[in-house]
Coordinates of C-alpha atoms and ligand atoms in Angstrom, one line a residue:
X254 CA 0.0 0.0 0.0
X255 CA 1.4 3.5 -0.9
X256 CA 1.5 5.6 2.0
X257 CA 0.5 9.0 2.7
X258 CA 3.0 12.3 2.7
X259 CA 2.4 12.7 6.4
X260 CA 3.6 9.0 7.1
X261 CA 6.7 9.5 5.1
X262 CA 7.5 12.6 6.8
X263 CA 7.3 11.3 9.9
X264 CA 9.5 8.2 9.0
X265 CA 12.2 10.5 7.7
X266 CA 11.7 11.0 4.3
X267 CA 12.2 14.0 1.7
X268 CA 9.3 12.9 -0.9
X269 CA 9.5 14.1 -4.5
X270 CA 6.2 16.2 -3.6
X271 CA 8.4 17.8 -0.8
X272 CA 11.4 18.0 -2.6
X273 CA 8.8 20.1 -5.7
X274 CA 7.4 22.1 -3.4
X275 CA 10.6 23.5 -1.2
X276 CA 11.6 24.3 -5.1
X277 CA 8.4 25.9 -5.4
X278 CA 8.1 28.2 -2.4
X279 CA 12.1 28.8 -2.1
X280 CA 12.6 27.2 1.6
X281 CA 14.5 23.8 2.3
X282 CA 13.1 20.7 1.7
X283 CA 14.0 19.5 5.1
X284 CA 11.8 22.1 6.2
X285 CA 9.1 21.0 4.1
X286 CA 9.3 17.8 5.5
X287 CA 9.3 19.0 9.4
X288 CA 6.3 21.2 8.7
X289 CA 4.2 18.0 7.2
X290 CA 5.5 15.4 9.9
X291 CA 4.2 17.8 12.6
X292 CA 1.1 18.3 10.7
X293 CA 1.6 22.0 10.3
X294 CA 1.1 21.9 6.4
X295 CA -0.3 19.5 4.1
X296 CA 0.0 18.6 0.5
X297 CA -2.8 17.8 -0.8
X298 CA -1.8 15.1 -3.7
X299 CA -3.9 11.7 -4.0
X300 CA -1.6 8.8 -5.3
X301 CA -3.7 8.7 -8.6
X302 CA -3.3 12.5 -9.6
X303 CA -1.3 11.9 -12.5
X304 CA -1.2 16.0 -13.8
X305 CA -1.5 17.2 -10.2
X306 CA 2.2 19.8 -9.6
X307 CA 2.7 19.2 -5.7
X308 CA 1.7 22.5 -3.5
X309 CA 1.6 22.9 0.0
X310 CA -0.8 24.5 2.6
X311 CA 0.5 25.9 6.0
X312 CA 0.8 28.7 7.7
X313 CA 4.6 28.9 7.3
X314 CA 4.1 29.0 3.3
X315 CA 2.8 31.1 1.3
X316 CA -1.1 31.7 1.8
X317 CA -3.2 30.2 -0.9
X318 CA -6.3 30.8 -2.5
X319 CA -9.4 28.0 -3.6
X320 CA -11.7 28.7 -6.0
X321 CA -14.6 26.4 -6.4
X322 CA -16.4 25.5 -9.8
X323 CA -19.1 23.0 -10.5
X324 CA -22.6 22.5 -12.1
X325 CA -25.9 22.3 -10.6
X326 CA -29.1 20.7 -12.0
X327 CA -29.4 23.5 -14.5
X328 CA -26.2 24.8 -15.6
X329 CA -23.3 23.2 -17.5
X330 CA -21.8 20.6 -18.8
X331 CA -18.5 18.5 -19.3
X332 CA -17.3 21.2 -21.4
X333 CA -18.4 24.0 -19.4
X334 CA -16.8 22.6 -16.5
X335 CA -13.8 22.4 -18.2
X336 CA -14.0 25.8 -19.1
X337 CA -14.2 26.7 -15.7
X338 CA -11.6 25.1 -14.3
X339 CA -9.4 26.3 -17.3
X340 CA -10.6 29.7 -16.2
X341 CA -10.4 28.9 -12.6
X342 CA -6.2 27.9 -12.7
X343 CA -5.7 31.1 -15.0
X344 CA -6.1 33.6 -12.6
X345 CA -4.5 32.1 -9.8
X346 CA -6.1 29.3 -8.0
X347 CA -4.1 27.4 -6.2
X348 CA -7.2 24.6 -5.4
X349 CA -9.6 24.0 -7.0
X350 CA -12.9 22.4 -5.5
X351 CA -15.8 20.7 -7.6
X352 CA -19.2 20.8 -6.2
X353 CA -21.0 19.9 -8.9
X354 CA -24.5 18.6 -7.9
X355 CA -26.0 18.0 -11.5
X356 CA -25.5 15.6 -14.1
X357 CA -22.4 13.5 -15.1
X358 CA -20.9 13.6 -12.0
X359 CA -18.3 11.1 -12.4
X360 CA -17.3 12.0 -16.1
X361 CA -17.3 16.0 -14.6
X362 CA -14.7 14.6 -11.6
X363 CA -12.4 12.1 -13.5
X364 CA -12.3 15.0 -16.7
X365 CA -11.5 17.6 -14.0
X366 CA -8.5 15.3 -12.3
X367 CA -7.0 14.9 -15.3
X368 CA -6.5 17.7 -16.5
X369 CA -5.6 20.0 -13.6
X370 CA -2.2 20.6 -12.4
X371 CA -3.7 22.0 -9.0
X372 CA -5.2 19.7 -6.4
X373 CA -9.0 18.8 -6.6
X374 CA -11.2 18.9 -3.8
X375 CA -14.7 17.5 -3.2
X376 CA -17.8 17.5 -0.8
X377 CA -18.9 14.3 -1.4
X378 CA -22.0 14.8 0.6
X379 CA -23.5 16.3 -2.2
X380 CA -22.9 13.5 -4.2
X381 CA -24.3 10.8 -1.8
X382 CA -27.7 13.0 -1.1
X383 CA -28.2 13.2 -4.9
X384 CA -27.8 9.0 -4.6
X385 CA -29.9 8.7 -1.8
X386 CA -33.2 10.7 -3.3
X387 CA -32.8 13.3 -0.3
X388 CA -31.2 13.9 3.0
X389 CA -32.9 11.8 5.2
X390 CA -32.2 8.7 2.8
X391 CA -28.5 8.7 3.1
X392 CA -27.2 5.5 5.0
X393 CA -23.9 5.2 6.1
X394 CA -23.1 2.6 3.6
X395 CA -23.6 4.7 0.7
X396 CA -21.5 7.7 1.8
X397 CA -18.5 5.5 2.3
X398 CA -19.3 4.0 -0.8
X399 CA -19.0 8.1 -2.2
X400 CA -16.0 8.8 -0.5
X401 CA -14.1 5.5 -1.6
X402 CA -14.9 6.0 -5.3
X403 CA -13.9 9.9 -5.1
X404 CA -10.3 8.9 -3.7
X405 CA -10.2 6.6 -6.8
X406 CA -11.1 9.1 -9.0
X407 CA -7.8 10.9 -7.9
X408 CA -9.5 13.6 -5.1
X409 CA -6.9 15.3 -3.3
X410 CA -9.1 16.4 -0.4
X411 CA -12.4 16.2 0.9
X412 CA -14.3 18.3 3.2
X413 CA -16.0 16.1 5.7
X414 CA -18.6 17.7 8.3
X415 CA -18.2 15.1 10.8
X416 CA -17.8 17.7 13.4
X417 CA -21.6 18.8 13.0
X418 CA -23.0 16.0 16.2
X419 CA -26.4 16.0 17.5
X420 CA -26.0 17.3 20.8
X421 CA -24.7 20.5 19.0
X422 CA -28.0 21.3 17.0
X423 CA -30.1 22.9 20.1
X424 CA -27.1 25.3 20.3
X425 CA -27.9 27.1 16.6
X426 CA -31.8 27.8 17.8
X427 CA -31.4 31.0 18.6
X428 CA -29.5 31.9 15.3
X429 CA -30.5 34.7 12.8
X430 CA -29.8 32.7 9.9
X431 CA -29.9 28.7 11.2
X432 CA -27.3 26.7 9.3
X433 CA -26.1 28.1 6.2
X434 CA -23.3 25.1 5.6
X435 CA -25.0 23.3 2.5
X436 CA -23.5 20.0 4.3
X437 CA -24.6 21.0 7.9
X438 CA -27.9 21.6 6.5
X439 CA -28.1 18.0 5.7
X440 CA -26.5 16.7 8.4
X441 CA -28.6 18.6 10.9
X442 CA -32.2 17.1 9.1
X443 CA -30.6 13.7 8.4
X444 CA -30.0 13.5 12.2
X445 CA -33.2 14.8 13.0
X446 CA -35.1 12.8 10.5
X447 CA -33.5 9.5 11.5
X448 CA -32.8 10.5 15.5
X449 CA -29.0 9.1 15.3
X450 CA -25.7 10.8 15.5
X451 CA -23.9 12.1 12.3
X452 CA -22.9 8.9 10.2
X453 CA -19.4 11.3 9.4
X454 CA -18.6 11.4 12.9
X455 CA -19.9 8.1 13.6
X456 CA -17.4 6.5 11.0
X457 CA -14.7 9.0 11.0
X458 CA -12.2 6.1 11.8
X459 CA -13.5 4.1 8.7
X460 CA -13.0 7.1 6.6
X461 CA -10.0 7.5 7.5
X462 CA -9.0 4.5 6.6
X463 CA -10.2 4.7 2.6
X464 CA -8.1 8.1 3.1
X465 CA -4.8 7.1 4.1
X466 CA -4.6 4.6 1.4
X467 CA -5.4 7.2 -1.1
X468 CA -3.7 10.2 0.7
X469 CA -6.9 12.4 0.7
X470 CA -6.2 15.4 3.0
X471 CA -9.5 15.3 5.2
X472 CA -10.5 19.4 5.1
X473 CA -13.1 19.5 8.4
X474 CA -15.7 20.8 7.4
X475 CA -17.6 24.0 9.2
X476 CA -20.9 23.2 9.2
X477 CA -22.0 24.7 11.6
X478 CA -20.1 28.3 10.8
X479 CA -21.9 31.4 11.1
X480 CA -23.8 32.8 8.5
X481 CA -24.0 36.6 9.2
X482 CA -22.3 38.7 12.3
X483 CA -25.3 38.0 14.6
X484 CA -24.2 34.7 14.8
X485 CA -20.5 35.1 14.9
X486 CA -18.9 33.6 17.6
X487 CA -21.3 32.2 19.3
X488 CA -21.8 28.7 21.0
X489 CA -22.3 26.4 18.4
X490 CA -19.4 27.6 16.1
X491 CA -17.2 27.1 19.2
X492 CA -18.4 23.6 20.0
X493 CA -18.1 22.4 16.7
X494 CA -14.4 23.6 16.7
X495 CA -13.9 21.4 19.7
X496 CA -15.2 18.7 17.9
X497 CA -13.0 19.1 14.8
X498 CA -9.7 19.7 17.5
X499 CA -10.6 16.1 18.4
X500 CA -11.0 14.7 14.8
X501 CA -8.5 16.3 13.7
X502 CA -6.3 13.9 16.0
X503 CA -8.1 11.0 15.2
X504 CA -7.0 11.7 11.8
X505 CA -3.6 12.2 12.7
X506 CA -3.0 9.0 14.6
X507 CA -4.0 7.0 11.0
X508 CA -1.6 9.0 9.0
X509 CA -3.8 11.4 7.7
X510 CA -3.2 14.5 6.6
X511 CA -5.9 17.5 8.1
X512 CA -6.7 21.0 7.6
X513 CA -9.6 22.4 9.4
X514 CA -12.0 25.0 7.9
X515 CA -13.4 28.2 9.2
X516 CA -16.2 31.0 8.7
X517 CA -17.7 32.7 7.1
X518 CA -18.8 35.3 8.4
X519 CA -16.9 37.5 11.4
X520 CA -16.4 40.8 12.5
X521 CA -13.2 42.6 11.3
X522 CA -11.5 42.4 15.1
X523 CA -12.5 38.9 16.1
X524 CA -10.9 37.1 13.2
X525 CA -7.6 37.2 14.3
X526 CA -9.0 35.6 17.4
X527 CA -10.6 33.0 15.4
X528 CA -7.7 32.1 13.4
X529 CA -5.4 31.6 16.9
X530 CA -8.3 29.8 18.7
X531 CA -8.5 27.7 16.0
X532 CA -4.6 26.8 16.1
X533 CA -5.0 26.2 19.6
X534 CA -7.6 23.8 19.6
X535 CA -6.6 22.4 16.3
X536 CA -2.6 21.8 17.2
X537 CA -1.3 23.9 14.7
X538 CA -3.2 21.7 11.7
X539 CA -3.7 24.5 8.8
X540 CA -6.7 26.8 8.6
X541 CA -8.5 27.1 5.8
X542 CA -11.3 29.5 5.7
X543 CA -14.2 30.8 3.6
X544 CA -13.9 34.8 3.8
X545 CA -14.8 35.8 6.4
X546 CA -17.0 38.8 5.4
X547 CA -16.6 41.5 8.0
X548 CA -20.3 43.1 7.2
X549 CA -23.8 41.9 5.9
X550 CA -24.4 44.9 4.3
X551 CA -22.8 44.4 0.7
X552 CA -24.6 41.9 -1.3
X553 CA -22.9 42.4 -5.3
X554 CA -19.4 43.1 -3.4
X555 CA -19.3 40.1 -1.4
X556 CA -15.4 39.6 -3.1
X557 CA -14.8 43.0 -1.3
X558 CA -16.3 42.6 2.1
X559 CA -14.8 38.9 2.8
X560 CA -11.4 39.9 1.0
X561 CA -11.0 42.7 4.2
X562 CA -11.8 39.5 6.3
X563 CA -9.5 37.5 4.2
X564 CA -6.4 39.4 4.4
X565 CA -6.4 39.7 8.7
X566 CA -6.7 35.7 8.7
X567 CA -4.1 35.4 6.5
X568 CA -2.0 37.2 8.6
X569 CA -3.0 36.1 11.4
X570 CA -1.9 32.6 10.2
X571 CA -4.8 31.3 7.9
X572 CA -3.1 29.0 5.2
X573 CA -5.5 28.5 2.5
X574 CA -9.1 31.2 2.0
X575 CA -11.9 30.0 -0.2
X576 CA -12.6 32.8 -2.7
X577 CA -15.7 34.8 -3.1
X578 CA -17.2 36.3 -5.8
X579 CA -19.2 39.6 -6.4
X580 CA -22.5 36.6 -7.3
X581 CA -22.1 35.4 -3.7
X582 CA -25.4 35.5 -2.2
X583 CA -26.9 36.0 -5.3
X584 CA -26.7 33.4 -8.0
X585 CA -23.9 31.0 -9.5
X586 CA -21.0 33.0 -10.5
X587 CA -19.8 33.0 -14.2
X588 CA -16.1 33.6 -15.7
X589 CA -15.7 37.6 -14.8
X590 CA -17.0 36.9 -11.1
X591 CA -14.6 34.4 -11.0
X592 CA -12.0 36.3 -12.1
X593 CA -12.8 39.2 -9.7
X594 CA -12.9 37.0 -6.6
X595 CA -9.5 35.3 -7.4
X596 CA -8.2 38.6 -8.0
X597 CA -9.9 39.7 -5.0
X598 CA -8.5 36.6 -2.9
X599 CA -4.8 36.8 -4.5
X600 CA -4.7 40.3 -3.6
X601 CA -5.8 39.5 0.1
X602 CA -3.2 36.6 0.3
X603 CA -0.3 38.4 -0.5
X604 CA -1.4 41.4 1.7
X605 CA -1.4 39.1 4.4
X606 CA 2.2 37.3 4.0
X607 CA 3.9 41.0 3.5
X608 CA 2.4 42.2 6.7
X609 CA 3.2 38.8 8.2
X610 CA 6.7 39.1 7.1
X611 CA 6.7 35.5 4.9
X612 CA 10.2 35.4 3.6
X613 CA 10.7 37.1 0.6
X614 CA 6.8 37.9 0.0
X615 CA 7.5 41.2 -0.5
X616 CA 9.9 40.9 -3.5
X617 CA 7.1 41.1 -5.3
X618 CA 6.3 44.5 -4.3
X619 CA 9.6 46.3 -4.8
X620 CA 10.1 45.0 -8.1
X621 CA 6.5 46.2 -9.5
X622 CA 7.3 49.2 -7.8
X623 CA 10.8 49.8 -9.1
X624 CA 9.5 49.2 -12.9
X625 CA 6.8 52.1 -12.1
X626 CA 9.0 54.5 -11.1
X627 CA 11.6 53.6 -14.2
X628 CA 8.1 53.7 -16.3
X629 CA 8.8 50.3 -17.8
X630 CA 5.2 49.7 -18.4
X631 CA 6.0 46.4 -20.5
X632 CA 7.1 45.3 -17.0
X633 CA 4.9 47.1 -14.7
X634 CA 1.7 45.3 -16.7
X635 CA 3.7 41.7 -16.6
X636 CA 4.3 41.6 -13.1
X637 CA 0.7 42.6 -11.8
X638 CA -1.1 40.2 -10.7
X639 CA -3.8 40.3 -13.6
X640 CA -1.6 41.5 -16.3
X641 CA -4.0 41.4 -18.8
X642 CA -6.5 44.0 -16.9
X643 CA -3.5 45.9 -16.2
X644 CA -2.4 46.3 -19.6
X645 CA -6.2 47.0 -20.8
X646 CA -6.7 50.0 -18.1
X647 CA -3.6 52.0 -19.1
X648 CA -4.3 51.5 -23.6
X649 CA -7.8 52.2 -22.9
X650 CA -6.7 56.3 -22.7
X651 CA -3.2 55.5 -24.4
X652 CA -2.9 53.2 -26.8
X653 CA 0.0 53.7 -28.7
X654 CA 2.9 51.7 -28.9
X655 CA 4.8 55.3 -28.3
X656 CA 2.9 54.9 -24.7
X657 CA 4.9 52.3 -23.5
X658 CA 7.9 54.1 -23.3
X659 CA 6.1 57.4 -21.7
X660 CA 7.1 59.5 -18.3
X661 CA 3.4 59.9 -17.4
X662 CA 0.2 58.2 -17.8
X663 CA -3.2 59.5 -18.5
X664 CA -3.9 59.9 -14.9
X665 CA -2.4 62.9 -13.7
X666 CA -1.1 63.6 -17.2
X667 CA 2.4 65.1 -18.4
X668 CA 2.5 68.3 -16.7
X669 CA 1.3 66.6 -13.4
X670 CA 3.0 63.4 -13.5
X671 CA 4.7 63.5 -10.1
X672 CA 7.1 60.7 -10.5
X673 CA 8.5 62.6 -13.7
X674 CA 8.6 65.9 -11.7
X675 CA 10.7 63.9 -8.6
X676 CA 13.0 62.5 -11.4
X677 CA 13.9 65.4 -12.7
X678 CA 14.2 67.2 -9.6
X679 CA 16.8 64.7 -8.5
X680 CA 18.6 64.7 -11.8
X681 CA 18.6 68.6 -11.7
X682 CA 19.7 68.6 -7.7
X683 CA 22.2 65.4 -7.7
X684 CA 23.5 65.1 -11.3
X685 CA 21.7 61.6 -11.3
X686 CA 18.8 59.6 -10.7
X687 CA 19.1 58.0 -6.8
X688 CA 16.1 55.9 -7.1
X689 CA 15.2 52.6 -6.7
X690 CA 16.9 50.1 -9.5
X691 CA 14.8 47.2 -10.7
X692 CA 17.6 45.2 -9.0
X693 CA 15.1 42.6 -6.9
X694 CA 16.0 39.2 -8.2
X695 CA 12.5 37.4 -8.0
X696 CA 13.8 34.2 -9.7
X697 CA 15.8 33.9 -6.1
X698 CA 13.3 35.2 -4.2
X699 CA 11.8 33.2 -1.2
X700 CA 8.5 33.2 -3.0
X701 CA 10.2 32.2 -6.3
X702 CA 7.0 31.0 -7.6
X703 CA 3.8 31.4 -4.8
X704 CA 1.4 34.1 -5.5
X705 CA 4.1 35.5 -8.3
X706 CA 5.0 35.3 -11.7
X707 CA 5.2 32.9 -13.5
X708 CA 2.3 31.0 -11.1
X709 CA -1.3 30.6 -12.7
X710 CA -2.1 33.9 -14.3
X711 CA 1.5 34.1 -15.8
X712 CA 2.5 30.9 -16.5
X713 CA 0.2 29.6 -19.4
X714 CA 1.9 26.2 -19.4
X715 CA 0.1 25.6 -16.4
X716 CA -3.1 26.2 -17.5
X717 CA -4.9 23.2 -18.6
X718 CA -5.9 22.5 -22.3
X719 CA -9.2 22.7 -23.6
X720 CA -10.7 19.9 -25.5
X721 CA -10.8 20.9 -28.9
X722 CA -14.1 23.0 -30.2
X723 CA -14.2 24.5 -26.4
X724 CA -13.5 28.0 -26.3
X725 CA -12.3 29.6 -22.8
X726 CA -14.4 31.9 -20.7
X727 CA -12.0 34.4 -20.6
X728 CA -11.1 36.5 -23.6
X729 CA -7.4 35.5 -24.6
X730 CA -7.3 38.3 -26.9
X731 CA -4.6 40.7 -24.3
X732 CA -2.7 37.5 -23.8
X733 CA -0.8 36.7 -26.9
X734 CA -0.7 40.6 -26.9
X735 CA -2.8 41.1 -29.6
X736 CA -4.2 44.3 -27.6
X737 CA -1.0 45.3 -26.7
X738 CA 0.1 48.9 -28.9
Ligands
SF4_34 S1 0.9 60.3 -14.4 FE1 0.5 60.0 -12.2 S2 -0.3 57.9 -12.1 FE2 0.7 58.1 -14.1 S3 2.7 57.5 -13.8 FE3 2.8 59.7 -13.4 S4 2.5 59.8 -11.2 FE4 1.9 57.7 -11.7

């Protein structure tokens, strides 16, 4: 039996996955392997993942960003899910989870292993409830039956709400908005329905099992997380925590590898709290949350509110945050939301790893920054992190190829252009320019290739093909540079 990445890190040994992603994210492999033995970071990477390039997820690595793609009973198809996940690794996801609950399920989840270079994750609830007829039919048969044929299909991780038990249901009465986890939802009626405790929990150990042989990470689900700032914090989000602290060693002892996921929705200064009671509770096993908004108030900017929420819990110590998009709330989101949440998310990530001071994170930074102030828009626009909106924004007022090697931009405009006023102040008082040099090396840099060039949006190579006669979502037109001048 092949065994997991946790087991070999704890017997000693530098895997090729380890040894791919200390090249990845710049820090020694030996390192790598310390931070997975101790459980402090996972890599997600199922022994049948043939295309899957080996990332990691912990707290002491750079913070990454899930987006999550799927069908439902009325939208897409194979092709269309292709098309998102295509879309999905272009702007920067890091994971990508399917919750597809409509047709072709399998065909949808084998197609989408295949052909992604970023680990797949699944809820596989959704799957078994569709199975079943309905929530109340589930047996605990059939969900392992789910969950074994998903780690065969090449799953790298699967959130599990085994933490959502019985005795914890009284404690969400009181809520403003109940249970808003899709899986708690059906946890809580299946147990009411059927009077027994959560058949997740209740064969956690057997799961376990059929995960280890596979190396599924298990992601803990939230089920219970709040869905709005009323119910932030309160007693039932707390004692399901406690309940995934305890899983989350049951886990361990079989040689699986955990991360533990989080709200949802929290106010601005308790999420740091959350993030270090989590760690607490949890032993350090990597947080991986869903925002959290910081307000209720912004339906349509959703991206916005739960990016502000985002960026404190990563750094606080959040590994991984689920994206979300401007649609959230409000329908399924289509190839622009999706590029505005990862955006959104990617901006939040790295925000939190400079102000956390990950090594090297803000390389990044200084060498945008230095090719603004030589104006070397060519560089400027391929080191943002969505160069192809970057690009768009500046030709929309200026064009010409004659542009690109401007002192000024339409914004303040050549007279005003206060970067070409300080130059030229400093060449008049010191003979020479005494300004920053371009000189940041990023191909050394500790974040060589997390949350920078040439990861996702920049590296195209990445990006996973498209069957013939599908077209992308996105419009490749700035890419090639077809735009550009
Ligand atoms: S015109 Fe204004 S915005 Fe544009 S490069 Fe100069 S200082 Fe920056």
């Amino acid at each position: 039996m092949s065994r997991t990445q946790l087991a070999r890190a704890r017997d000693g040994e530098i895997t090729d996955a380890m040894e791919r992603v200390a090249e990845r994210e710049n820090r020694d492999p030996a390192f790598v392997r310390e931070q997975v033995a101790a459980g402090q970071a996972v890599i997600p990477a199922n022994h049948d993942h043939a295309a899957l390039d080996p990332m990691i997820i912990g707290r002491e690595f750079a913070t990454k960003v899930n987006a999550n793609i799927g069908n439902s009973e009325t939208t897409s198809d194979l092709d269309g899910e292709l098309r998102k996940l295509h879309t999905a690794v272009h702007y920067g996801a890091d994971t990508v989870m399917d919750l597809s609950t409509g047709d072709d399920l399998d065909e949808i989840r084998r197609a989408n292993v295949e052909h992604s270079p970023v680990p797949i994750g699944t809820v596989p609830i959704y799957e078994a409830v569709k199975r079943a007829g309905g929530a109340a039919e589930l047996t605990h048969e059939l969900l392992l039956d789910v969950i074994e044929k998903q780690a065969e299909q090449g799953v790298d991780y699967m959130t599990i709400h085994a933490g959502v038990r019985m005795e914890h249901l009284p404690l969400t009465d009181g809520r403003t908005t109940g249970i808003v986890s899709r899986g708690g939802s059906i946890l809580a009626q299946w147990m009411e329905e059927n009077g027994m405790q959560n058949p997740l929990y209740a064969k956690f150990e057997e799961i376990c099992e059929i995960f280890r042989e596979h190396d599924v990470t298990v992601s803990l689900g939230d089920g219970l997380r709040p869905g709005c700032l009323a119910d932030a914090g309160d007693e039932a989000q707390f004692a399901e925590l406690e309940t995934l602290g305890e899983l989350t060693r049951v886990a361990w002892d079989r040689d699986v590898q955990v991360m533990v996921e989080g709200p949802g929705h929290v106010p601005l200064d308790d999420v740091a709290d959350n993030v270090e009671r989590q760690q607490e509770v949890c032993d350090g096993a990597p947080f991986y949350l869903l925002g959290p908004l910081v307000t209720d108030v912004a339906p349509g900017y959703d991206h916005i509110t739960s990016a502000i929420g985002a960026t404190e819990a990563a750094r606080a110590g959040a590994a991984m945050l689920c994206y979300v998009t401007p649609k959230e709330h409000l329908g399924l989101p289509e190839a622009e939301d999706v590029r505005d949440g990862l955006a959104a998310y990617r901006i939040a990530a790295h925000a939190g790893d400079v102000a956390a001071g990950l090594p090297g994170a803000r390389d990044w930074d200084d060498a945008l920054s230095a090719a603004r102030y030589d104006f070397d828009w060519r560089r400027q626009f391929d080191l943002a992190l969505d160069p192809e909106r970057a690009r768009a924004y500046h030709d929309q007022t200026l064009p010409g190829d004659n542009y690109k090697e401007a002192r000024f931009c339409s914004m303040c405009g050549v007279e005003f252009c206060s970067m070409r006023i300080d130059q030229d102040a400093r060449d008049v008082a010191d003979g020479e320019m005494d300004a920053i040099d371009g000189a940041t090396d990023l191909e050394s840099s500790a974040a060589a290739e997390v949350n920078l060039p040439p990861t996702g949006t920049h590296d195209m190579s990445r990006v996973p093909d498209l069957p013939e006669a599908v077209s992308p979502d996105h419009d490749h037109a700035t890419e090639s540079g077809e735009a550009d001048d």
